[in-house]
Structures are given as structure tokens and as C-alpha cells.
Amino acid sequence: IPGQTLLDIPATPDPPRPDTPPATTQAQPWPRLVNGIWVPEPGSDQELPGLDPIDPDCTNPVVADRRTRAQKLLDGLIDCIKLAARTGKLPMNGGLKPQLFISTNETELQRRTKDGRPGGIAFLPYSGPQPLALLEEELCDADITTMILGNGENILNVGRTQRFFTDTQRKILIARDKGCCFPHCRRTAMTTDAHHIIPWSQGGGTDISNGALLCTVHHHAVHQGLWSIELINGTPWFTPCYKLDPTQTKLRNHYHHGLPGT
């Protein structure tokens, strides 16, 4: 246009992009309901519902959840991964589902510490020698294939893969325990492992009278020696270690059974 510079030409606004929300739309306030769970604003450090498995009405300090918030968030993520792995719908990894390869010998299997826990060594392909005691929890509820090696690492026998707790046994444990059987724990049955009360490595049988459903947090606590379990008339009862409770009063889960508890 004669007599006009580029600066004199009024700018034409860009047309709105189809993925741009209208200016009048306001962001949904926090907390927000996501898949039925109220999620606090990121970075607010507000507690996420469900991270603490203990019944909020419980007044007994012995069973209090002593994990930090960071530990709770990590354990929650691990629970999600374990739950997804149980579905059987994940893609195959190199032709095999995720597996843990443990190599050891009879001498190491029989070695015990003073408190009766496994004291031997296992050899893992990706992390080298590790204490067998670290693997007790993984051996509670797993598919096990036993391979017997002779001199010179010759394979003498490869046994059939054995499911420690069968699907039928887990259904019976779910009907009995209805969820994690730790005192005042609210975790549902689908987030639990089937725990050997007498460890399999110490000759404990894989049967209902030696099984109990435990969530990840309380499975760790039992294997760390903070709590011991015994079945009394078919009900799992827990005894805290002396450090947690000098009276070592036995406790059981009331939450899943609609019974009063403190």
C-alpha cells in the first residue's frame, strides 16, 4: 500500500487452535477426583488417600505406619507394578515373563544364622552374590523351577515349574483372611502376597495351615523380624517384637471381619 510501512499495517490475529481451550474455561480446582480417588495438588505434600493402610480409627500405636511419605509413595508405585504383573496381560519380555534366577548349592541352603534365618549365599546373574535371606519374601508366593547341577555344572535334572500357592489355595486364603491379615490393615486381597508362616526354606509346607495374606508393607515387616505370626483356630495372630511392644501382646485383624478393635 503506497505511503504505508509494514508497521502501519494492523496485525491480523491468528485463528484459535482447535486444541486451545476457550479463555473462559477455568481449570478444575484441587483436589481432583481421579478414578474415584481424591488427588491433592502436586507439590502440596498433602497426604494421598490410601497410602497408609492402617485403619484411621485405630488407636493402638504398636501398629502405626512408621514409613516416611517418600517410602509410602514408592511402595504405592511398587504395588501398582506388582498388581499389573499379576494380571497375566503384560507383553512377553524376550519370550519369557519377568523371572528371578537364583543359583546356590545344598550347603548354602542349609546354612542358618543364630536366629534361624537363611545364612547362605545365592548367586544372581545381574547382581552377583547376595544373602539368601534377602530372597525369602520373593520365595513366599512364586513359580519355582528347580534345576539340579552335577560336577562341572552338568545339568542333571530340571523339575517341573511348581506354583507355591495354587489359585485354589489363594481363593481359600481370600475367603478366610479377606485381605491383608495384619492388625488393622485395610489392604484388599488383590494387593496381597501369600506368605509362608514357617518359611519354605525352613521346611514350611505350602498349605492353608501355613499361609497368610499380607500386603507388601506388612510382608516386609514380618520378614524383617518385627512381627511373628501363628494360626490360632484358623485365625492369623501377630506378636510384635520386644522393641515395638515390651508386653508382646498378640493382635489380629478385625477390620476385614467387621469386629470391634482398638
Tab-separated table of C-alpha atoms in Angstrom:
chain	number	residue	atom	x	y	z
A	1	ILE	CA	0.000	0.000	0.000
A	2	PRO	CA	1.595	3.319	-1.062
A	3	GLY	CA	2.565	5.597	1.828
A	4	GLN	CA	2.383	2.830	4.461
A	5	THR	CA	5.177	0.859	6.081
A	6	LEU	CA	4.855	-2.626	7.470
A	7	LEU	CA	4.462	-1.149	10.954
A	8	ASP	CA	1.375	0.775	9.795
A	9	ILE	CA	-0.479	-2.391	8.742
A	10	PRO	CA	-2.700	-3.680	11.556
A	11	ALA	CA	-1.789	-7.185	12.628
A	12	THR	CA	-4.312	-9.905	11.904
A	13	PRO	CA	-4.809	-12.149	14.947
A	14	ASP	CA	-4.037	-15.825	14.465
A	15	PRO	CA	-7.096	-18.075	14.352
A	16	PRO	CA	-7.581	-20.072	17.550
A	17	ARG	CA	-6.046	-23.557	17.505
A	18	PRO	CA	-8.537	-26.383	17.802
A	19	ASP	CA	-6.733	-27.773	20.874
A	20	THR	CA	-6.721	-24.447	22.729
A	21	PRO	CA	-9.413	-24.270	25.452
A	22	PRO	CA	-11.699	-21.201	25.449
A	23	ALA	CA	-10.415	-18.300	27.519
A	24	THR	CA	-13.471	-18.528	29.757
A	25	THR	CA	-12.692	-22.129	30.782
A	26	GLN	CA	-11.332	-22.356	34.330
A	27	ALA	CA	-9.024	-25.121	35.475
A	28	GLN	CA	-10.603	-27.697	37.763
A	29	PRO	CA	-9.636	-26.868	41.363
A	30	TRP	CA	-7.593	-29.175	43.571
A	31	PRO	CA	-8.073	-31.722	44.986
A	32	ARG	CA	-9.419	-33.513	41.905
A	33	LEU	CA	-11.328	-36.762	41.645
A	34	VAL	CA	-9.250	-39.206	39.533
A	35	ASN	CA	-10.665	-42.704	39.027
A	36	GLY	CA	-12.668	-42.392	42.217
A	37	ILE	CA	-9.743	-41.118	44.352
A	38	TRP	CA	-9.342	-37.533	45.529
A	39	VAL	CA	-5.848	-36.449	44.434
A	40	PRO	CA	-4.239	-33.422	46.165
A	41	GLU	CA	-2.420	-30.707	44.235
A	42	PRO	CA	1.049	-31.828	43.073
A	43	GLY	CA	3.776	-30.363	45.269
A	44	SER	CA	1.402	-29.618	48.130
A	45	ASP	CA	2.736	-32.533	50.240
A	46	GLN	CA	-0.827	-33.344	51.231
A	47	GLU	CA	-1.401	-36.989	52.079
A	48	LEU	CA	-2.736	-39.176	49.255
A	49	PRO	CA	-5.652	-41.326	50.473
A	50	GLY	CA	-4.806	-44.994	50.849
A	51	LEU	CA	-1.036	-44.667	51.285
A	52	ASP	CA	-1.391	-45.540	54.972
A	53	PRO	CA	-3.020	-48.999	55.119
A	54	ILE	CA	-3.864	-48.858	58.818
A	55	ASP	CA	-7.474	-48.161	59.824
A	56	PRO	CA	-7.670	-44.440	60.748
A	57	ASP	CA	-9.932	-45.335	63.692
A	58	CYS	CA	-7.179	-47.488	65.224
A	59	THR	CA	-5.733	-46.062	68.450
A	60	ASN	CA	-3.049	-48.704	69.049
A	61	PRO	CA	0.397	-47.101	68.421
A	62	VAL	CA	2.083	-50.507	68.056
A	63	VAL	CA	0.665	-50.996	64.537
A	64	ALA	CA	1.232	-47.406	63.366
A	65	ASP	CA	2.702	-46.935	59.885
A	66	ARG	CA	6.205	-45.552	60.501
A	67	ARG	CA	7.237	-45.101	56.859
A	68	THR	CA	8.128	-41.668	55.509
A	69	ARG	CA	5.920	-40.090	52.851
A	70	ALA	CA	8.570	-40.856	50.222
A	71	GLN	CA	8.598	-44.509	51.273
A	72	LYS	CA	4.814	-44.648	51.071
A	73	LEU	CA	4.822	-43.199	47.558
A	74	LEU	CA	7.493	-45.676	46.406
A	75	ASP	CA	5.668	-48.634	47.941
A	76	GLY	CA	2.454	-47.450	46.271
A	77	LEU	CA	4.193	-47.425	42.886
A	78	ILE	CA	5.613	-50.911	43.514
A	79	ASP	CA	2.138	-52.162	44.464
A	80	CYS	CA	0.794	-50.871	41.134
A	81	ILE	CA	3.553	-52.660	39.208
A	82	LYS	CA	3.011	-55.919	41.119
A	83	LEU	CA	-0.736	-55.701	40.557
A	84	ALA	CA	-0.210	-55.215	36.818
A	85	ALA	CA	2.213	-58.151	36.732
A	86	ARG	CA	-0.425	-60.417	38.304
A	87	THR	CA	-2.915	-59.796	35.502
A	88	GLY	CA	-1.081	-62.047	33.030
A	89	LYS	CA	-1.780	-59.491	30.278
A	90	LEU	CA	1.624	-57.830	30.089
A	91	PRO	CA	3.730	-58.370	26.934
A	92	MET	CA	6.350	-61.096	26.913
A	93	ASN	CA	9.920	-59.943	27.561
A	94	GLY	CA	12.329	-61.750	25.265
A	95	GLY	CA	9.986	-64.719	25.122
A	96	LEU	CA	9.792	-65.048	28.935
A	97	LYS	CA	7.838	-63.372	31.682
A	98	PRO	CA	9.981	-61.490	34.234
A	99	GLN	CA	11.925	-64.060	36.236
A	100	LEU	CA	14.390	-64.225	39.090
A	101	PHE	CA	17.271	-66.641	38.590
A	102	ILE	CA	18.802	-67.857	41.865
A	103	SER	CA	21.791	-70.199	41.847
A	104	THR	CA	23.061	-71.786	45.061
A	105	ASN	CA	24.031	-75.171	46.482
A	106	GLU	CA	22.811	-77.502	49.197
A	107	THR	CA	25.427	-76.296	51.690
A	108	GLU	CA	24.294	-72.684	51.333
A	109	LEU	CA	20.624	-73.690	51.541
A	110	GLN	CA	21.213	-75.446	54.870
A	111	ARG	CA	23.274	-72.618	56.395
A	112	ARG	CA	21.417	-70.767	59.180
A	113	THR	CA	22.003	-67.684	61.305
A	114	LYS	CA	21.650	-67.762	65.114
A	115	ASP	CA	18.018	-66.700	64.868
A	116	GLY	CA	17.215	-69.465	62.370
A	117	ARG	CA	17.090	-67.332	59.212
A	118	PRO	CA	18.860	-68.373	56.000
A	119	GLY	CA	22.558	-67.568	56.294
A	120	GLY	CA	23.764	-68.819	52.935
A	121	ILE	CA	24.642	-67.051	49.719
A	122	ALA	CA	22.841	-67.055	46.366
A	123	PHE	CA	24.301	-66.008	43.025
A	124	LEU	CA	22.159	-63.807	40.773
A	125	PRO	CA	23.052	-63.187	37.093
A	126	TYR	CA	22.707	-59.402	37.234
A	127	SER	CA	23.709	-58.509	40.793
A	128	GLY	CA	26.207	-61.194	41.822
A	129	PRO	CA	26.371	-62.858	45.281
A	130	GLN	CA	23.503	-61.924	47.577
A	131	PRO	CA	22.359	-63.192	51.001
A	132	LEU	CA	19.615	-65.803	50.660
A	133	ALA	CA	17.732	-64.040	53.454
A	134	LEU	CA	17.013	-61.155	51.047
A	135	LEU	CA	15.038	-63.532	48.811
A	136	GLU	CA	12.778	-65.085	51.457
A	137	GLU	CA	9.892	-62.774	50.627
A	138	GLU	CA	10.101	-63.475	46.879
A	139	LEU	CA	10.028	-67.219	47.579
A	140	CYS	CA	6.791	-66.925	49.568
A	141	ASP	CA	4.483	-66.625	46.558
A	142	ALA	CA	6.147	-67.546	43.291
A	143	ASP	CA	6.531	-70.029	40.460
A	144	ILE	CA	9.593	-72.166	41.220
A	145	THR	CA	11.590	-74.318	38.798
A	146	THR	CA	14.305	-76.422	40.454
A	147	MET	CA	17.411	-77.295	38.421
A	148	ILE	CA	19.923	-79.806	39.802
A	149	LEU	CA	23.529	-79.484	38.631
A	150	GLY	CA	26.267	-82.093	38.918
A	151	ASN	CA	30.035	-81.765	38.888
A	152	GLY	CA	31.267	-79.387	36.219
A	153	GLU	CA	27.851	-77.651	36.109
A	154	ASN	CA	26.296	-80.509	34.137
A	155	ILE	CA	22.515	-80.263	34.287
A	156	LEU	CA	21.251	-83.463	35.902
A	157	ASN	CA	17.586	-82.616	36.238
A	158	VAL	CA	15.154	-79.788	35.558
A	159	GLY	CA	11.967	-80.154	37.550
A	160	ARG	CA	8.537	-79.005	36.524
A	161	THR	CA	7.635	-75.452	37.431
A	162	GLN	CA	5.795	-75.514	40.755
A	163	ARG	CA	3.325	-72.882	41.839
A	164	PHE	CA	3.843	-72.446	45.571
A	165	PHE	CA	0.301	-71.359	46.390
A	166	THR	CA	-2.146	-72.528	43.753
A	167	ASP	CA	-5.073	-70.440	42.541
A	168	THR	CA	-7.402	-72.654	44.570
A	169	GLN	CA	-5.357	-72.174	47.729
A	170	ARG	CA	-5.326	-68.408	47.218
A	171	LYS	CA	-9.129	-68.428	46.890
A	172	ILE	CA	-9.377	-70.256	50.210
A	173	LEU	CA	-6.982	-67.785	51.853
A	174	ILE	CA	-9.024	-64.887	50.449
A	175	ALA	CA	-12.221	-66.390	51.865
A	176	ARG	CA	-10.530	-66.793	55.260
A	177	ASP	CA	-8.451	-63.591	55.567
A	178	LYS	CA	-10.474	-61.323	53.205
A	179	GLY	CA	-7.443	-59.043	52.794
A	180	CYS	CA	-4.129	-58.357	54.478
A	181	CYS	CA	-4.463	-60.094	57.841
A	182	PHE	CA	-2.090	-57.735	59.680
A	183	PRO	CA	-3.859	-55.986	62.607
A	184	HIS	CA	-5.949	-53.008	61.457
A	185	CYS	CA	-4.661	-53.169	57.855
A	186	ARG	CA	-7.247	-52.220	55.200
A	187	ARG	CA	-5.422	-53.535	52.107
A	188	THR	CA	-7.656	-55.667	49.879
A	189	ALA	CA	-6.899	-59.282	48.974
A	190	MET	CA	-5.898	-58.480	45.385
A	191	THR	CA	-2.897	-56.449	46.642
A	192	THR	CA	-1.520	-59.207	48.898
A	193	ASP	CA	1.055	-61.987	48.716
A	194	ALA	CA	0.532	-65.476	50.104
A	195	HIS	CA	3.074	-65.691	52.921
A	196	HIS	CA	4.585	-68.886	54.354
A	197	ILE	CA	4.249	-68.591	58.151
A	198	ILE	CA	7.032	-71.155	58.542
A	199	PRO	CA	9.386	-70.223	55.679
A	200	TRP	CA	9.587	-72.621	52.771
A	201	SER	CA	13.387	-72.603	53.119
A	202	GLN	CA	12.960	-73.973	56.662
A	203	GLY	CA	10.657	-76.778	55.630
A	204	GLY	CA	7.354	-74.918	55.876
A	205	GLY	CA	4.630	-76.511	53.781
A	206	THR	CA	2.654	-74.782	51.056
A	207	ASP	CA	-0.780	-75.339	52.546
A	208	ILE	CA	-3.595	-73.308	54.065
A	209	SER	CA	-2.478	-74.028	57.634
A	210	ASN	CA	0.875	-72.392	56.844
A	211	GLY	CA	-0.377	-69.488	54.728
A	212	ALA	CA	-1.495	-65.916	55.381
A	213	LEU	CA	-2.291	-62.986	53.101
A	214	LEU	CA	-0.033	-59.955	53.622
A	215	CYS	CA	0.314	-56.671	51.756
A	216	THR	CA	3.786	-55.576	50.674
A	217	VAL	CA	4.385	-53.313	53.678
A	218	HIS	CA	3.487	-55.914	56.287
A	219	HIS	CA	5.121	-58.729	54.332
A	220	HIS	CA	8.360	-56.728	54.669
A	221	ALA	CA	7.744	-56.196	58.400
A	222	VAL	CA	7.309	-59.931	59.042
A	223	HIS	CA	10.423	-60.890	57.080
A	224	GLN	CA	12.390	-58.201	58.917
A	225	GLY	CA	11.533	-59.950	62.188
A	226	LEU	CA	9.396	-57.098	63.549
A	227	TRP	CA	6.352	-59.366	63.841
A	228	SER	CA	5.761	-63.113	64.110
A	229	ILE	CA	2.612	-64.973	63.040
A	230	GLU	CA	0.798	-68.012	64.335
A	231	LEU	CA	-2.575	-69.514	63.444
A	232	ILE	CA	-4.937	-69.894	66.395
A	233	ASN	CA	-8.141	-71.730	65.480
A	234	GLY	CA	-7.544	-70.808	61.844
A	235	THR	CA	-7.026	-67.079	62.534
A	236	PRO	CA	-3.641	-65.396	61.984
A	237	TRP	CA	-2.429	-63.704	65.196
A	238	PHE	CA	0.559	-61.362	65.233
A	239	THR	CA	3.089	-60.866	68.032
A	240	PRO	CA	5.235	-57.705	67.898
A	241	CYS	CA	8.935	-57.886	68.694
A	242	TYR	CA	10.065	-56.660	72.115
A	243	LYS	CA	11.341	-53.396	70.595
A	244	LEU	CA	7.863	-52.473	69.328
A	245	ASP	CA	5.950	-53.678	72.374
A	246	PRO	CA	7.668	-54.958	75.542
A	247	THR	CA	4.412	-56.708	76.535
A	248	GLN	CA	4.386	-58.529	73.168
A	249	THR	CA	0.588	-58.602	73.187
A	250	LYS	CA	-0.918	-60.733	70.403
A	251	LEU	CA	-3.094	-58.877	67.869
A	252	ARG	CA	-5.300	-59.877	64.937
A	253	ASN	CA	-7.107	-58.128	62.088
A	254	HIS	CA	-10.624	-57.009	62.936
A	255	TYR	CA	-11.143	-54.605	60.049
A	256	HIS	CA	-11.993	-57.147	57.325
A	257	HIS	CA	-14.299	-59.127	59.598
A	258	GLY	CA	-16.476	-56.319	60.963
A	259	LEU	CA	-15.277	-56.862	64.516
A	260	PRO	CA	-14.545	-54.083	67.018
A	261	GLY	CA	-10.867	-53.379	67.581
A	262	THR	CA	-8.584	-50.750	69.118
